[in-house]
CSV table of C-alpha atoms in Angstrom, one decimal:
chain,number,residue,atom,x,y,z
Q,1,MET,CA,-6.3,-32.2,43.3
Q,2,LYS,CA,-6.8,-33.8,39.1
Q,3,ALA,CA,-3.7,-35.8,38.2
Q,4,LEU,CA,-3.2,-37.7,35.3
Q,5,THR,CA,-2.9,-41.6,36.4
Q,6,TRP,CA,-2.6,-45.0,35.1
Q,7,GLN,CA,-5.2,-46.7,34.3
Q,8,GLY,CA,-3.7,-49.7,32.3
Q,9,ALA,CA,-1.8,-50.3,29.0
Q,10,ASP,CA,-2.5,-47.4,26.3
Q,11,LYS,CA,-4.7,-46.1,29.0
Q,12,VAL,CA,-3.9,-42.7,30.5
Q,13,SER,CA,-6.9,-40.8,32.9
Q,14,VAL,CA,-7.4,-37.3,35.1
Q,15,GLU,CA,-8.8,-38.5,38.1
Q,16,THR,CA,-9.0,-36.5,41.2
Q,17,VAL,CA,-6.0,-37.7,44.3
Q,18,ASP,CA,-4.8,-36.7,47.3
Q,19,ASP,CA,-3.6,-33.0,47.5
Q,20,PRO,CA,0.4,-33.8,47.9
Q,21,THR,CA,1.7,-32.7,51.5
Q,22,ILE,CA,5.2,-32.2,52.9
Q,23,GLU,CA,6.5,-34.8,54.6
Q,24,GLN,CA,10.7,-34.1,54.8
Q,25,PRO,CA,11.6,-30.9,55.8
Q,26,THR,CA,13.6,-30.6,53.1
Q,27,ASP,CA,10.3,-30.9,50.4
Q,28,VAL,CA,8.4,-28.9,48.8
Q,29,ILE,CA,4.4,-28.2,47.1
Q,30,ILE,CA,4.8,-26.5,44.2
Q,31,GLU,CA,0.9,-25.0,42.1
Q,32,VAL,CA,2.7,-26.8,38.5
Q,33,THR,CA,2.3,-24.3,35.7
Q,34,SER,CA,3.6,-26.8,32.9
Q,35,SER,CA,4.6,-31.0,32.6
Q,36,GLY,CA,6.4,-31.8,29.7
Q,37,VAL,CA,4.8,-35.1,27.8
Q,38,CYS,CA,8.6,-37.2,27.5
Q,39,GLY,CA,8.4,-40.3,24.9
Q,40,SER,CA,9.8,-42.0,28.1
Q,41,ASP,CA,6.3,-41.8,29.8
Q,42,LEU,CA,5.4,-43.6,26.8
Q,43,HIS,CA,7.7,-46.7,26.9
Q,44,LEU,CA,4.9,-46.3,30.6
Q,45,ILE,CA,1.7,-47.1,28.6
Q,46,SER,CA,3.5,-49.8,26.5
Q,47,VAL,CA,6.7,-51.7,27.3
Q,48,LEU,CA,7.7,-50.8,30.7
Q,49,ALA,CA,3.6,-51.1,32.1
Q,50,PRO,CA,4.4,-54.6,34.0
Q,51,TYR,CA,5.7,-52.2,36.7
Q,52,MET,CA,2.6,-50.1,36.8
Q,53,ASN,CA,0.5,-49.6,39.0
Q,54,GLU,CA,-3.5,-47.9,38.6
Q,55,GLY,CA,-3.1,-44.9,39.2
Q,56,ASP,CA,0.1,-44.3,39.4
Q,57,ILE,CA,0.5,-40.2,38.6
Q,58,MET,CA,2.4,-39.4,35.7
Q,59,GLY,CA,5.1,-36.6,34.0
Q,60,HIS,CA,9.1,-36.1,35.3
Q,61,GLU,CA,9.3,-33.0,33.6
Q,62,PRO,CA,7.3,-29.9,35.9
Q,63,MET,CA,7.6,-26.4,37.5
Q,64,GLY,CA,5.8,-24.4,38.9
Q,65,ARG,CA,4.9,-21.9,42.1
Q,66,VAL,CA,6.1,-22.9,45.7
Q,67,VAL,CA,2.5,-23.2,48.0
Q,68,GLU,CA,4.7,-25.0,50.6
Q,69,ALA,CA,7.9,-25.6,51.8
Q,70,GLY,CA,9.5,-28.0,54.3
Q,71,SER,CA,11.1,-26.0,57.5
Q,72,GLU,CA,14.8,-27.3,55.8
Q,73,SER,CA,13.8,-26.7,51.6
Q,74,GLY,CA,15.9,-23.0,51.5
Q,75,LEU,CA,12.9,-22.2,49.4
Q,76,LYS,CA,10.2,-19.9,50.4
Q,77,VAL,CA,6.4,-19.2,49.3
Q,78,GLY,CA,6.3,-18.0,46.0
Q,79,ASP,CA,9.3,-18.9,44.6
Q,80,ARG,CA,9.8,-20.1,40.8
Q,81,ILE,CA,11.5,-23.8,40.2
Q,82,VAL,CA,12.7,-26.3,38.0
Q,83,VAL,CA,12.2,-29.6,39.5
Q,84,PRO,CA,14.6,-32.4,37.6
Q,85,PHE,CA,13.5,-35.4,37.0
Q,86,ASN,CA,15.6,-37.7,39.5
Q,87,ILE,CA,15.6,-37.0,42.5
Q,88,SER,CA,19.7,-36.8,44.4
Q,89,CYS,CA,20.1,-35.5,47.5
Q,90,GLY,CA,23.0,-33.2,46.7
Q,91,HIS,CA,25.6,-34.9,49.2
Q,92,CYS,CA,26.6,-38.5,49.0
Q,93,TRP,CA,29.2,-40.2,47.1
Q,94,MET,CA,27.2,-40.5,43.7
Q,95,CYS,CA,26.1,-36.8,44.3
Q,96,ASP,CA,29.1,-35.7,45.3
Q,97,HIS,CA,30.2,-37.1,42.3
Q,98,SER,CA,28.1,-35.6,40.0
Q,99,LEU,CA,26.5,-38.5,39.5
Q,100,TYR,CA,23.6,-37.3,40.4
Q,101,SER,CA,21.3,-39.7,38.4
Q,102,GLN,CA,22.6,-42.7,40.9
Q,103,CYS,CA,22.0,-40.4,44.1
Q,104,GLU,CA,23.3,-43.4,46.9
Q,105,THR,CA,20.2,-41.5,49.2
Q,106,THR,CA,17.0,-42.5,46.8
Q,107,GLN,CA,19.0,-45.4,44.9
Q,108,VAL,CA,16.1,-48.6,44.4
Q,109,THR,CA,18.4,-50.9,45.4
Q,110,GLU,CA,15.5,-53.3,46.0
Q,111,LYS,CA,15.2,-53.3,42.1
Q,112,GLY,CA,18.7,-53.0,41.4
Q,113,THR,CA,18.7,-49.9,39.9
Q,114,GLY,CA,19.7,-45.3,40.2
Q,115,ALA,CA,18.0,-42.4,41.2
Q,116,SER,CA,14.1,-42.9,41.8
Q,117,LEU,CA,12.5,-40.3,39.2
Q,118,LEU,CA,9.4,-38.8,39.4
Q,119,GLY,CA,6.9,-40.8,37.9
Q,120,PHE,CA,8.2,-43.3,36.4
Q,121,SER,CA,7.0,-46.8,37.5
Q,122,GLU,CA,8.2,-48.7,40.6
Q,123,LEU,CA,11.5,-49.2,39.1
Q,124,TYR,CA,12.6,-45.3,39.5
Q,125,GLY,CA,10.7,-45.7,42.8
Q,126,SER,CA,6.6,-45.0,42.7
Q,127,VAL,CA,7.3,-41.5,43.3
Q,128,PRO,CA,4.0,-39.4,41.6
Q,129,GLY,CA,5.1,-37.2,39.7
Q,130,GLY,CA,4.3,-34.2,38.0
Q,131,GLN,CA,1.4,-33.6,35.5
Q,132,ALA,CA,-1.1,-32.6,38.4
Q,133,GLN,CA,-2.8,-29.9,39.7
Q,134,TYR,CA,0.1,-29.6,42.6
Q,135,LEU,CA,3.6,-31.8,43.3
Q,136,ARG,CA,6.0,-32.8,46.6
Q,137,VAL,CA,9.5,-32.2,45.0
Q,138,PRO,CA,11.0,-34.0,47.4
Q,139,HIS,CA,15.1,-33.1,48.3
Q,140,ALA,CA,14.0,-29.3,47.9
Q,141,ASP,CA,16.6,-28.3,49.0
Q,142,PHE,CA,19.0,-29.7,46.6
Q,143,GLY,CA,17.2,-30.6,43.5
Q,144,ALA,CA,15.1,-27.2,42.5
Q,145,ILE,CA,16.7,-25.1,40.5
Q,146,LYS,CA,15.2,-22.0,41.3
Q,147,VAL,CA,14.0,-19.2,38.0
Q,148,GLY,CA,13.5,-16.1,37.9
Q,149,ASN,CA,10.1,-14.5,36.1
Q,150,GLU,CA,11.5,-13.0,32.9
Q,151,HIS,CA,10.9,-15.9,30.8
Q,152,GLU,CA,7.1,-17.4,30.0
Q,153,ASP,CA,7.2,-21.1,31.1
Q,154,HIS,CA,8.9,-23.1,27.5
Q,155,ARG,CA,12.3,-20.8,28.2
Q,156,TYR,CA,12.7,-23.0,32.0
Q,157,VAL,CA,10.3,-25.9,31.9
Q,158,PHE,CA,13.0,-28.3,29.8
Q,159,LEU,CA,16.0,-27.6,32.2
Q,160,SER,CA,14.1,-30.5,34.4
Q,161,ASP,CA,15.2,-33.2,31.6
Q,162,VAL,CA,15.2,-32.7,27.4
Q,163,LEU,CA,17.6,-29.8,27.8
Q,164,PRO,CA,20.2,-31.4,29.9
Q,165,THR,CA,19.7,-34.6,28.7
Q,166,ALA,CA,20.7,-33.9,25.1
Q,167,TRP,CA,23.6,-31.6,26.5
Q,168,GLN,CA,25.0,-34.9,28.5
Q,169,GLY,CA,24.5,-36.6,25.2
Q,170,VAL,CA,26.3,-33.9,22.6
Q,171,LYS,CA,29.1,-33.3,25.1
Q,172,TYR,CA,29.1,-37.4,26.1
Q,173,ALA,CA,29.6,-37.5,22.1
Q,174,ASP,CA,32.7,-35.3,22.6
Q,175,VAL,CA,32.6,-33.2,19.4
Q,176,GLY,CA,33.1,-29.5,18.8
Q,177,GLU,CA,34.3,-27.7,16.4
Q,178,GLY,CA,34.9,-28.8,12.9
Q,179,ASP,CA,33.4,-32.3,14.2
Q,180,THR,CA,30.3,-34.5,12.3
Q,181,ILE,CA,28.0,-35.8,14.2
Q,182,ALA,CA,24.8,-38.2,12.8
Q,183,VAL,CA,21.4,-37.8,15.6
Q,184,TYR,CA,19.2,-40.1,15.3
Q,185,GLY,CA,15.4,-39.1,16.1
Q,186,LEU,CA,14.4,-35.8,16.3
Q,187,GLY,CA,12.1,-36.2,18.6
Q,188,PRO,CA,12.2,-33.5,21.2
Q,189,ILE,CA,16.0,-34.1,22.5
Q,190,GLY,CA,17.3,-35.2,18.7
Q,191,GLN,CA,16.0,-32.0,18.5
Q,192,MET,CA,17.6,-30.2,21.1
Q,193,ALA,CA,21.3,-32.2,20.5
Q,194,ALA,CA,21.2,-31.5,17.2
Q,195,ARG,CA,20.4,-28.0,18.0
Q,196,MET,CA,23.6,-27.8,20.6
Q,197,ALA,CA,25.9,-29.9,18.6
Q,198,ARG,CA,25.6,-27.1,16.0
Q,199,HIS,CA,26.1,-24.5,18.1
Q,200,MET,CA,29.0,-26.0,19.6
Q,201,GLY,CA,30.7,-26.0,15.6
Q,202,ALA,CA,30.1,-29.3,14.5
Q,203,ARG,CA,28.0,-30.3,11.3
Q,204,VAL,CA,25.3,-32.4,12.0
Q,205,PHE,CA,23.3,-34.6,10.2
Q,206,GLY,CA,20.0,-35.5,11.4
Q,207,ILE,CA,17.8,-38.4,10.6
Q,208,ASP,CA,13.8,-39.1,11.0
Q,209,PRO,CA,11.5,-40.4,9.7
Q,210,VAL,CA,9.0,-38.5,10.6
Q,211,ALA,CA,8.8,-35.4,7.5
Q,212,GLU,CA,7.7,-33.0,10.2
Q,213,ARG,CA,10.0,-33.4,12.1
Q,214,ARG,CA,13.3,-33.0,9.8
Q,215,GLU,CA,11.0,-29.7,9.3
Q,216,MET,CA,12.0,-28.2,12.4
Q,217,ALA,CA,15.1,-29.5,12.8
Q,218,ALA,CA,15.7,-28.1,9.3
Q,219,ARG,CA,14.8,-24.6,9.9
Q,220,HIS,CA,18.1,-24.5,12.8
Q,221,GLY,CA,20.6,-25.7,10.4
Q,222,ILE,CA,20.8,-29.5,10.7
Q,223,GLU,CA,21.1,-31.4,7.2
Q,224,VAL,CA,18.6,-33.9,7.7
Q,225,TYR,CA,17.7,-37.4,6.0
Q,226,THR,CA,15.4,-40.2,6.4
Q,227,ASP,CA,16.7,-43.6,8.2
Q,228,GLY,CA,18.1,-46.7,6.1
Q,229,ALA,CA,21.2,-47.7,4.7
Q,230,ASP,CA,21.3,-45.1,1.3
Q,231,THR,CA,21.6,-42.6,3.8
Q,232,ILE,CA,24.2,-44.9,5.6
Q,233,ALA,CA,25.7,-44.8,2.5
Q,234,GLU,CA,25.6,-41.0,1.9
Q,235,LEU,CA,26.4,-39.6,5.1
Q,236,LYS,CA,29.8,-42.3,4.9
Q,237,ASP,CA,30.1,-39.9,1.3
Q,238,LEU,CA,30.0,-37.5,2.7
Q,239,THR,CA,32.5,-37.6,5.4
Q,240,GLY,CA,35.3,-38.9,3.4
Q,241,GLY,CA,34.2,-42.7,3.2
Q,242,ARG,CA,34.9,-42.8,7.6
Q,243,GLY,CA,31.0,-41.5,8.8
Q,244,PRO,CA,30.9,-39.2,11.3
Q,245,ASP,CA,32.8,-38.8,14.2
Q,246,ALA,CA,30.3,-39.2,16.3
Q,247,VAL,CA,26.1,-40.6,16.4
Q,248,LEU,CA,24.0,-39.8,18.9
Q,249,ASP,CA,20.8,-42.5,19.2
Q,250,ALA,CA,18.1,-40.3,20.7
Q,251,VAL,CA,15.6,-42.9,19.6
Q,252,GLY,CA,15.8,-46.1,22.4
Q,253,MET,CA,13.4,-48.8,22.4
Q,254,GLU,CA,11.0,-48.4,20.5
Q,255,ALA,CA,12.9,-47.9,17.2
Q,256,HIS,CA,11.1,-48.8,13.9
Q,257,GLY,CA,12.0,-51.4,11.9
Q,258,SER,CA,12.6,-53.9,14.6
Q,259,PRO,CA,10.0,-57.0,14.0
Q,260,VAL,CA,11.9,-59.3,16.5
Q,261,GLY,CA,12.2,-57.0,19.6
Q,262,GLY,CA,8.7,-55.3,18.6
Q,263,ALA,CA,6.7,-58.8,18.7
Q,264,ILE,CA,8.5,-59.9,22.2
Q,265,GLN,CA,7.8,-56.3,23.1
Q,266,THR,CA,3.9,-57.1,22.3
Q,267,ALA,CA,3.9,-60.7,23.8
Q,268,ALA,CA,5.4,-59.3,27.3
Q,269,GLY,CA,2.4,-56.8,27.3
Q,270,PHE,CA,0.4,-59.6,26.9
Q,271,LEU,CA,1.4,-61.7,30.6
Q,272,PRO,CA,0.4,-60.9,34.1
Q,273,ASP,CA,2.9,-58.1,35.6
Q,274,ALA,CA,5.1,-60.8,37.2
Q,275,VAL,CA,6.1,-62.8,34.6
Q,276,ALA,CA,6.8,-60.0,32.3
Q,277,GLN,CA,8.7,-57.8,34.5
Q,278,LYS,CA,10.7,-61.4,34.7
Q,279,VAL,CA,11.0,-61.3,30.6
Q,280,ILE,CA,12.0,-57.9,30.6
Q,281,GLU,CA,14.2,-58.3,33.9
Q,282,THR,CA,16.1,-60.9,31.5
Q,283,ALA,CA,15.4,-61.1,27.6
Q,284,GLY,CA,16.5,-58.9,24.7
Q,285,VAL,CA,13.5,-56.5,24.6
Q,286,ASP,CA,14.4,-53.2,22.7
Q,287,ARG,CA,13.7,-52.3,18.7
Q,288,LEU,CA,17.7,-52.2,18.3
Q,289,SER,CA,17.8,-51.0,14.5
Q,290,ALA,CA,18.5,-47.6,15.6
Q,291,LEU,CA,21.2,-48.1,17.8
Q,292,HIS,CA,22.7,-50.9,15.1
Q,293,ASP,CA,22.6,-48.1,12.9
Q,294,SER,CA,24.3,-45.5,14.7
Q,295,ILE,CA,27.3,-48.4,15.2
Q,296,ASP,CA,27.1,-49.4,12.1
Q,297,LEU,CA,27.5,-45.2,10.5
Q,298,VAL,CA,29.6,-44.6,13.1
Q,299,ARG,CA,33.5,-44.1,11.8
Q,300,ARG,CA,36.1,-45.8,13.5
Q,301,GLY,CA,37.6,-44.8,16.4
Q,302,GLY,CA,34.4,-42.8,16.5
Q,303,THR,CA,32.3,-42.4,19.8
Q,304,VAL,CA,28.6,-43.2,19.3
Q,305,SER,CA,26.6,-41.1,22.9
Q,306,ILE,CA,22.9,-43.2,24.1
Q,307,SER,CA,20.8,-40.9,25.2
Q,308,GLY,CA,17.6,-42.7,25.0
Q,309,VAL,CA,16.1,-44.8,27.1
Q,310,TYR,CA,16.2,-49.1,26.9
Q,311,GLY,CA,15.4,-51.5,29.1
Q,312,GLY,CA,16.3,-55.1,27.4
Q,313,ALA,CA,18.9,-56.7,30.2
Q,314,THR,CA,20.7,-59.2,27.1
Q,315,SER,CA,19.7,-57.6,23.8
Q,316,PRO,CA,21.7,-58.7,21.2
Q,317,MET,CA,24.6,-56.6,20.2
Q,318,PRO,CA,27.1,-56.7,17.1
Q,319,LEU,CA,30.4,-56.8,19.9
Q,320,MET,CA,33.1,-58.2,16.9
Q,321,THR,CA,31.7,-54.8,14.8
Q,322,MET,CA,32.2,-52.7,17.8
Q,323,PHE,CA,35.4,-54.3,19.0
Q,324,ASP,CA,36.9,-54.2,15.5
Q,325,LYS,CA,35.9,-50.4,14.2
Q,326,GLN,CA,37.0,-49.5,18.3
Q,327,ILE,CA,34.1,-47.5,19.4
Q,328,GLN,CA,33.7,-45.9,22.2
Q,329,MET,CA,30.2,-45.6,23.7
Q,330,ARG,CA,28.5,-43.7,26.4
Q,331,MET,CA,25.2,-43.8,27.6
Q,332,GLY,CA,23.3,-43.2,31.0
Q,333,GLN,CA,20.6,-41.4,32.7
Q,334,CYS,CA,21.1,-37.7,33.2
Q,335,ASN,CA,22.8,-35.8,35.7
Q,336,VAL,CA,20.1,-32.9,35.4
Q,337,LYS,CA,22.1,-30.4,38.3
Q,338,LYS,CA,25.8,-31.3,36.9
Q,339,TRP,CA,24.8,-29.4,33.0
Q,340,ILE,CA,22.5,-26.4,33.8
Q,341,SER,CA,25.2,-23.7,35.0
Q,342,ASP,CA,25.8,-24.2,31.4
Q,343,LEU,CA,22.7,-24.6,29.7
Q,344,MET,CA,21.0,-21.1,32.1
Q,345,PRO,CA,22.6,-18.0,30.2
Q,346,LEU,CA,21.7,-20.4,27.3
Q,347,VAL,CA,17.9,-20.2,27.7
Q,348,GLU,CA,17.9,-17.2,29.4
Q,349,ASP,CA,20.1,-15.4,26.2
Q,350,PRO,CA,17.5,-13.1,24.4
Q,351,SER,CA,18.3,-14.2,21.2
Q,352,ASP,CA,17.4,-17.7,22.0
Q,353,PRO,CA,20.6,-19.9,20.5
Q,354,LEU,CA,19.1,-23.3,20.8
Q,355,GLY,CA,16.2,-22.4,19.7
Q,356,VAL,CA,14.3,-23.3,22.7
Q,357,ASP,CA,11.0,-21.1,21.4
Q,358,ASP,CA,10.7,-23.1,18.6
Q,359,LEU,CA,10.1,-26.8,20.4
Q,360,VAL,CA,6.7,-27.0,22.3
Q,361,THR,CA,4.0,-27.8,18.7
Q,362,HIS,CA,0.7,-28.6,22.0
Q,363,ARG,CA,0.1,-26.0,24.7
Q,364,VAL,CA,-3.0,-27.9,26.4
Q,365,PRO,CA,-4.8,-28.2,29.1
Q,366,LEU,CA,-4.5,-30.9,32.0
Q,367,SER,CA,-8.1,-31.8,31.0
Q,368,GLU,CA,-7.3,-33.0,27.2
Q,369,ALA,CA,-3.8,-35.0,28.5
Q,370,PRO,CA,-5.0,-38.3,27.5
Q,371,GLU,CA,-6.0,-37.4,24.1
Q,372,ALA,CA,-2.5,-35.4,23.8
Q,373,TYR,CA,-1.0,-38.5,24.8
Q,374,LYS,CA,-2.6,-40.3,21.2
Q,375,ARG,CA,-1.7,-37.7,19.6
Q,376,PHE,CA,1.9,-38.0,20.7
Q,377,ARG,CA,2.0,-41.7,20.3
Q,378,ASP,CA,1.1,-42.2,16.8
Q,379,LYS,CA,3.0,-38.8,15.5
Q,380,GLU,CA,-0.4,-37.1,14.5
Q,381,ASP,CA,-0.9,-33.6,13.8
Q,382,ASN,CA,2.2,-32.4,13.6
Q,383,CYS,CA,3.6,-33.4,17.3
Q,384,ILE,CA,6.1,-33.5,18.6
Q,385,LYS,CA,6.8,-32.2,22.0
Q,386,VAL,CA,3.3,-31.0,24.0
Q,387,VAL,CA,2.9,-28.9,27.7
Q,388,LEU,CA,0.3,-29.8,30.0
Q,389,ASP,CA,-1.0,-26.6,31.8
Q,390,PRO,CA,-2.5,-27.7,34.5
Q,391,VAL,CA,-3.5,-23.9,35.6
Q,392,ALA,CA,-6.3,-23.1,32.5
Q,393,GLY,CA,-9.6,-24.2,32.3
């Protein structure tokens, strides 16, 4: 089959690789019909490159149709499914408590990390990803999200990551009717989080330096701003001088305006993998400007919800300010299956209350994936969300 593979820092290519096979009776094999490109994929060709190996198959936002089903998968050939990015068993202690991203059956204990993830480096199990023609889905008996045929892929594929991650972020922010929330970063997660918060009745401020992202958010009733000190001052003025009730950081480790973190990230990229891994695991390698601005902006007694991915073990934090302002912080990998029952009715609603129809800016054949990665990374051609089509061509 053809698959998008990691070939080195800032380099991916489509290669011919072995077809996946059933390894456990709870597995299925799907023919992938759509697979999203995520901002986290960009981390793997930059900051987290030391944890990747040549030939690793990328991608953690897939859906498709079952072409081979394990005897205990509970699925059959022809079923249409979405595959969550985290791999969870559904029956361990963590899963019993809906902490699916911490599944004890698939935890990568040798790295001290949580549940295995599709296509996401040694840190999370080096499981082959879904930017490919075919995909083995482990623990499909629990993880697979079976969907109907009434909607096109773009209505369903984001149940793999974008929609539940954004929903969890807003739930963690604990906002509702009459509350205010600012969302830092209007990439795919930030776009959907902003719309969800507004759907829940909150007044939403969206902050991003990229004009096209602000324009997309504005189409959905979000009040949009560029980043910077002036925006923080303006939003405090708009909220009685206090700041919003909550701030959601949908940016993460590669925020703009963080020169020290950027320099450390760049330096780590030139080190041998084993040394670079040690730097990442023992140093503050994150660009923290968005997170620090979130802490500055949120009102006293408010909540900062973190959906953006961070990787530094000792990134500096303004603990005195956080303590003094009595800030609550919630964060973590999304527990995908926990939120599907909330999201499925919204996804299948013909009125499209979350505006899912207005998220994909680029749908391209798998063969064009390397160019799409570059376009997404460099924010060219109004590229906000890319979905790969392994069937096209």
